[in-house]
Short mmCIF file of N, CA and C in Angstrom, two decimals:
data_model
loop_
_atom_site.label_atom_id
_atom_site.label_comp_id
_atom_site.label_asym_id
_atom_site.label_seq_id
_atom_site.Cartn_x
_atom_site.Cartn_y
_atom_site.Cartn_z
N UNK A 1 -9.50 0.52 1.57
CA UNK A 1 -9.55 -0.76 2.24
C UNK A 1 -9.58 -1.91 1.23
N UNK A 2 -10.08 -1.86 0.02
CA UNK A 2 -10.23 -2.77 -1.08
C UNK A 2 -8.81 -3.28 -1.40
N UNK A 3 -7.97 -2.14 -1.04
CA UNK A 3 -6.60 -2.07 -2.16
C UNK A 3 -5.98 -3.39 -0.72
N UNK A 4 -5.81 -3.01 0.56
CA UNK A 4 -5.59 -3.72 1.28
C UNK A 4 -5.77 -5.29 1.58
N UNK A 5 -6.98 -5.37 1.68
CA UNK A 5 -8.18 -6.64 1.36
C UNK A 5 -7.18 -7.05 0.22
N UNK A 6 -7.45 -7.09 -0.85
CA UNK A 6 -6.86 -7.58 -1.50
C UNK A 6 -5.08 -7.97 -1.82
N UNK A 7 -4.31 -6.88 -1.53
CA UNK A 7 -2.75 -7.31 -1.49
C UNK A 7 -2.79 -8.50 -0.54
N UNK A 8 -3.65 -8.06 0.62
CA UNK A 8 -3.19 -9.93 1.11
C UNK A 8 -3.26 -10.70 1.06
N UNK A 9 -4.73 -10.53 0.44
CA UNK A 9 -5.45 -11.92 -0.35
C UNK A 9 -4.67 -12.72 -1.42
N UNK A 10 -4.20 -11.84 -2.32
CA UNK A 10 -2.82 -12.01 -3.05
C UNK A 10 -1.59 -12.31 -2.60
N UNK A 11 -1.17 -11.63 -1.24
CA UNK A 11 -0.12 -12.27 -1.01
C UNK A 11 -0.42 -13.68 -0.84
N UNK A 12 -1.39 -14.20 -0.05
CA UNK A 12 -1.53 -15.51 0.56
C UNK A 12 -1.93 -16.50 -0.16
N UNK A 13 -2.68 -15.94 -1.54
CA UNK A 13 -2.71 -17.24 -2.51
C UNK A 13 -1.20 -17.25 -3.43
N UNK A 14 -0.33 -16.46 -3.15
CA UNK A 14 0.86 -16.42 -3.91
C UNK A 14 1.78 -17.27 -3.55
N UNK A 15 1.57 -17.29 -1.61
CA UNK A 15 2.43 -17.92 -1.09
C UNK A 15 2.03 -19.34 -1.24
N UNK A 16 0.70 -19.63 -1.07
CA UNK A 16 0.50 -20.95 -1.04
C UNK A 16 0.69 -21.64 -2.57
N UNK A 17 0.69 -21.06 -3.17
CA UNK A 17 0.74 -21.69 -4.34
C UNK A 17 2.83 -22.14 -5.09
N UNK A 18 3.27 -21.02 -4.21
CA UNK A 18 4.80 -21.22 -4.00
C UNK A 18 5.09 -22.44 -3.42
N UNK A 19 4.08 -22.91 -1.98
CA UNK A 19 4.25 -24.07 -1.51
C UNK A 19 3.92 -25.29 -2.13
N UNK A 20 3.75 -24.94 -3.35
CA UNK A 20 3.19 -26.53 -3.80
C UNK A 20 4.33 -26.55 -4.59
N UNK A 21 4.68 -28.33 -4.66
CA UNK A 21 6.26 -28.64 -5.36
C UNK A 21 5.89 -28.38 -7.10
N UNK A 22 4.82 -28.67 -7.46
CA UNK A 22 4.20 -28.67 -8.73
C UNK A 22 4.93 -26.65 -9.28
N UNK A 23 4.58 -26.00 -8.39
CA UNK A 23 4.97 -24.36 -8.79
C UNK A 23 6.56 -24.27 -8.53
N UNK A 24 6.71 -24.94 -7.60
CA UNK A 24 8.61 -24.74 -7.14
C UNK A 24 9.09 -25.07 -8.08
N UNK A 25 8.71 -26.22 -8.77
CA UNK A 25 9.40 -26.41 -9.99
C UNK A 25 9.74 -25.25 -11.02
N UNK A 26 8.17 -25.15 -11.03
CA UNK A 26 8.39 -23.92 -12.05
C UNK A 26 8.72 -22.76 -12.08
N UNK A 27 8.62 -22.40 -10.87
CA UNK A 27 9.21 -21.14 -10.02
C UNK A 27 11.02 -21.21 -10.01
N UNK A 28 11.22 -21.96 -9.14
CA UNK A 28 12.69 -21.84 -8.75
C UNK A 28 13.54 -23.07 -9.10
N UNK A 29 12.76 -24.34 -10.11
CA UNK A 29 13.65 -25.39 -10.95
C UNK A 29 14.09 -26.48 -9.93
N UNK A 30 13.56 -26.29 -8.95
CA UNK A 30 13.66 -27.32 -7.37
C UNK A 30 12.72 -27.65 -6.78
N UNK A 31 12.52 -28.12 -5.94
CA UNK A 31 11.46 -28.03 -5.11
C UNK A 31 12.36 -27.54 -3.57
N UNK A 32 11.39 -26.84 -3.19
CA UNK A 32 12.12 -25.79 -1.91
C UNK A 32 12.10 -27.07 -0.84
N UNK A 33 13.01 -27.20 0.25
CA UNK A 33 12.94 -27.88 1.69
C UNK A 33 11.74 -28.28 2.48
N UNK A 34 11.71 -29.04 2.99
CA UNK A 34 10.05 -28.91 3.49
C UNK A 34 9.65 -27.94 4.98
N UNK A 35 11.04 -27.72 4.97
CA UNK A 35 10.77 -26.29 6.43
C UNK A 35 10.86 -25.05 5.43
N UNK A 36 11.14 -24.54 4.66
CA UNK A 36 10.69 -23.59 3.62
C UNK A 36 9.22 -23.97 3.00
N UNK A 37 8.79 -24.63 2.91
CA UNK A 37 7.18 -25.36 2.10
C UNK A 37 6.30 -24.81 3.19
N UNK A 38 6.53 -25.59 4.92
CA UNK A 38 6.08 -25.28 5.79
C UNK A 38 6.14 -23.48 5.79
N UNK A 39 6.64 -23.16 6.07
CA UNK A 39 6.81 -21.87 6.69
C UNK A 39 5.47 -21.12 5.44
N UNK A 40 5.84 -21.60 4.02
CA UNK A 40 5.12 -21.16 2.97
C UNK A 40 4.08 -21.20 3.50
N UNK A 41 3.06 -21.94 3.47
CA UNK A 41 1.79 -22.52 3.77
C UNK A 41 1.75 -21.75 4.85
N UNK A 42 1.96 -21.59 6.17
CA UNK A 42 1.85 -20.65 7.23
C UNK A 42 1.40 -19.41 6.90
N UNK A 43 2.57 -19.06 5.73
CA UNK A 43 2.13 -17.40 5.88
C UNK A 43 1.14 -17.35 4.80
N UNK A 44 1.06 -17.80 3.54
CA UNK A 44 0.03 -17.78 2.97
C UNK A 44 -1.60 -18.21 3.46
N UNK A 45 -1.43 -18.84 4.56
CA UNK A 45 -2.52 -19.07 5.42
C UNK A 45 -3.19 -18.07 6.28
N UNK A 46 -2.03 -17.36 7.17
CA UNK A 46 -1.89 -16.16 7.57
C UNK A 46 -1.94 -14.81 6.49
N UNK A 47 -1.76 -14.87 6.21
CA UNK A 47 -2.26 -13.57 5.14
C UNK A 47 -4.13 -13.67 4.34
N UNK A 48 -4.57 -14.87 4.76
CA UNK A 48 -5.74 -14.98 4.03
C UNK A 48 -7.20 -14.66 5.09
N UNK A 49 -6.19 -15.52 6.31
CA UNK A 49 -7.31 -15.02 7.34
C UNK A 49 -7.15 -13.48 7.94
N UNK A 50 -5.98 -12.84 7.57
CA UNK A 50 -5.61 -11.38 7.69
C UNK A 50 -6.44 -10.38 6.74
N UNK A 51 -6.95 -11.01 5.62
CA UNK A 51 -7.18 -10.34 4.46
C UNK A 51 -8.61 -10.58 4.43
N UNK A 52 -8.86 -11.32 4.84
CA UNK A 52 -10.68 -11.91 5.31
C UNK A 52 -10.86 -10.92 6.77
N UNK A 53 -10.46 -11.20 7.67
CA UNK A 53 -11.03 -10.12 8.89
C UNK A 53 -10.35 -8.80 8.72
N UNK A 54 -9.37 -8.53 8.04
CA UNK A 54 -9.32 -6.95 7.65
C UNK A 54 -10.79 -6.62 6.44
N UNK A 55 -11.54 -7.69 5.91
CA UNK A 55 -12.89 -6.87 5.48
C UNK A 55 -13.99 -6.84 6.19
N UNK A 56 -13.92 -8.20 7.19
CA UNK A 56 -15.02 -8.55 8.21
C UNK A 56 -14.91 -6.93 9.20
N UNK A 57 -13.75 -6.40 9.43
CA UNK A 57 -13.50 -5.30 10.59
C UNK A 57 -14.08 -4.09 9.49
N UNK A 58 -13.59 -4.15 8.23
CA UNK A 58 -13.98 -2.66 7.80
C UNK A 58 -15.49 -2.62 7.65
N UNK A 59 -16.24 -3.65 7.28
CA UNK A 59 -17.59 -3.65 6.74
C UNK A 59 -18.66 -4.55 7.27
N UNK A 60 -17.97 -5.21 8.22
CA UNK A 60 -19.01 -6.07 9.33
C UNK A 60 -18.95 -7.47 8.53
N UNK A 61 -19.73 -8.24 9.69
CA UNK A 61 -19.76 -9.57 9.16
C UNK A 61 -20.88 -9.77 7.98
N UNK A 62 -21.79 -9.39 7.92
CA UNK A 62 -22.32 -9.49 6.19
C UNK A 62 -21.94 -9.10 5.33
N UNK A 63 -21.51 -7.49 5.58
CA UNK A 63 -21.11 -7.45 3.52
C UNK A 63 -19.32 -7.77 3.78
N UNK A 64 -19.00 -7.69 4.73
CA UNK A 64 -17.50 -8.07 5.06
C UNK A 64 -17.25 -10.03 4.33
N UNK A 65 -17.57 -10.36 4.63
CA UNK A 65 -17.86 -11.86 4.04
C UNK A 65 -18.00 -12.07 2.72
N UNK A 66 -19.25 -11.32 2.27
CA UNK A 66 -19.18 -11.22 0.92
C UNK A 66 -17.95 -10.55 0.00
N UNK A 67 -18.17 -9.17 0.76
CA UNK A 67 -16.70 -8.62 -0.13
C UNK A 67 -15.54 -9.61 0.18
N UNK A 68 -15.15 -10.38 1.08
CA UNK A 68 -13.88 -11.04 1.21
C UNK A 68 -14.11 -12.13 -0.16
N UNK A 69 -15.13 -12.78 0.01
CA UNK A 69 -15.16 -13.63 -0.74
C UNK A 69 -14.89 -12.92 -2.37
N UNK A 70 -15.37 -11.90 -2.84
CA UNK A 70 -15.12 -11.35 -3.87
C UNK A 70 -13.70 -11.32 -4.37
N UNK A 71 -13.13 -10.69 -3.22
CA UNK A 71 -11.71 -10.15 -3.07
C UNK A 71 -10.80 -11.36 -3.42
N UNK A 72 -11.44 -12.44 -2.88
CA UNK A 72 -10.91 -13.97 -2.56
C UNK A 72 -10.65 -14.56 -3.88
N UNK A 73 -11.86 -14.54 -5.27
CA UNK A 73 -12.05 -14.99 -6.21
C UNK A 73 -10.53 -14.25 -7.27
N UNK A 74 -10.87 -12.59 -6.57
CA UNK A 74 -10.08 -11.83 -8.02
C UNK A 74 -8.84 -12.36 -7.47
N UNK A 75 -8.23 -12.27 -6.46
CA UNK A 75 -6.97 -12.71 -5.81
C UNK A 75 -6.35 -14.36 -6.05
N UNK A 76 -7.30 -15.13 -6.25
CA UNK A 76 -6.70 -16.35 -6.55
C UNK A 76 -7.23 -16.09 -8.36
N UNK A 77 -8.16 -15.49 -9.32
CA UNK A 77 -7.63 -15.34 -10.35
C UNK A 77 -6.47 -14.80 -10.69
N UNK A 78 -6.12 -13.67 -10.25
CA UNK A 78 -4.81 -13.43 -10.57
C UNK A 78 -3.20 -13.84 -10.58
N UNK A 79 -3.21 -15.14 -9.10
CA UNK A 79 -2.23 -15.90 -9.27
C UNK A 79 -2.08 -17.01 -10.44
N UNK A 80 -3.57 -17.36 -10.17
CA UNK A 80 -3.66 -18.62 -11.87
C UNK A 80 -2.67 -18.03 -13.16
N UNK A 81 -3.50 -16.82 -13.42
CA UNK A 81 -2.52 -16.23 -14.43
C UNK A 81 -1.74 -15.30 -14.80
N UNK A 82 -1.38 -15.32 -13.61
CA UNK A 82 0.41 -14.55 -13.71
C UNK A 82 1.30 -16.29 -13.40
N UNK A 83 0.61 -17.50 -12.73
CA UNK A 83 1.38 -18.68 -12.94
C UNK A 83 1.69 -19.07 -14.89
N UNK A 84 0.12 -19.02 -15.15
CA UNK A 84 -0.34 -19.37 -16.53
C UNK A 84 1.35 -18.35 -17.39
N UNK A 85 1.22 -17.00 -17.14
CA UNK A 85 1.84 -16.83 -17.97
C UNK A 85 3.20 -16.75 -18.05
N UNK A 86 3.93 -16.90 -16.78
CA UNK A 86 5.35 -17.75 -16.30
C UNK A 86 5.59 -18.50 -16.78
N UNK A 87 4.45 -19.49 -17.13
CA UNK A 87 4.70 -21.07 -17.79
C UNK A 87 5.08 -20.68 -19.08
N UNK A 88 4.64 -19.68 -19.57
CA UNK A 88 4.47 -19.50 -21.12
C UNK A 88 5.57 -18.23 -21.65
N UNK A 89 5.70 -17.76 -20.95
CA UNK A 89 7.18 -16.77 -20.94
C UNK A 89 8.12 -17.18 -21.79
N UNK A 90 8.92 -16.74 -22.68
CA UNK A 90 9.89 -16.77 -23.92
C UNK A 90 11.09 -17.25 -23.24
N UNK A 91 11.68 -18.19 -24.11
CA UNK A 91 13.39 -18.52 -23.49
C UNK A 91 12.88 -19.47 -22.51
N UNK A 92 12.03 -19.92 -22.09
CA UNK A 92 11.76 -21.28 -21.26
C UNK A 92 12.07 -22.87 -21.65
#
């Protein structure tokens, strides 16, 4: 359930962070449409409250909360720097 909890947690800070024009840039050298931005933000929104009550359901609302929040921290560390090291990637 951890492994779960977390891919979505990841997906959804991945997506949201796609939605910001500041990453599009750096991502895809544009900034995406604002019905592509939208849609972004949706699902990265949706994947977070998916990834929060898929721990609230496995482990209840106390340690479910906590572990989300855990899950929450490593999941948005890991977008920081896999962004961090995109930025810094060779041939840029």
């Amino acid at each position: 359930m951890h492994a779960l909890v977390t891919a979505l947690l990841l997906a959804g800070f991945a997506l949201l962070a796609a939605a910001m024009e500041r990453h599009q840039d750096d991502l895809f050298g544009r900034p995406l449409p604002a019905r592509v931005t939208a849609l972004l933000r949706l699902g990265g929104s949706m994947a977070l409250l998916l990834g929060l009550a898929a721990a609230v359901q496995a482990w209840g609302w106390a340690v479910g909360l906590v572990a989300g929040c855990g899950h929450l921290s490593v999941a948005a560390g890991a977008v920081v720097l896999a962004l961090v090291a995109w930025n810094r990637r060779p041939g840029r």
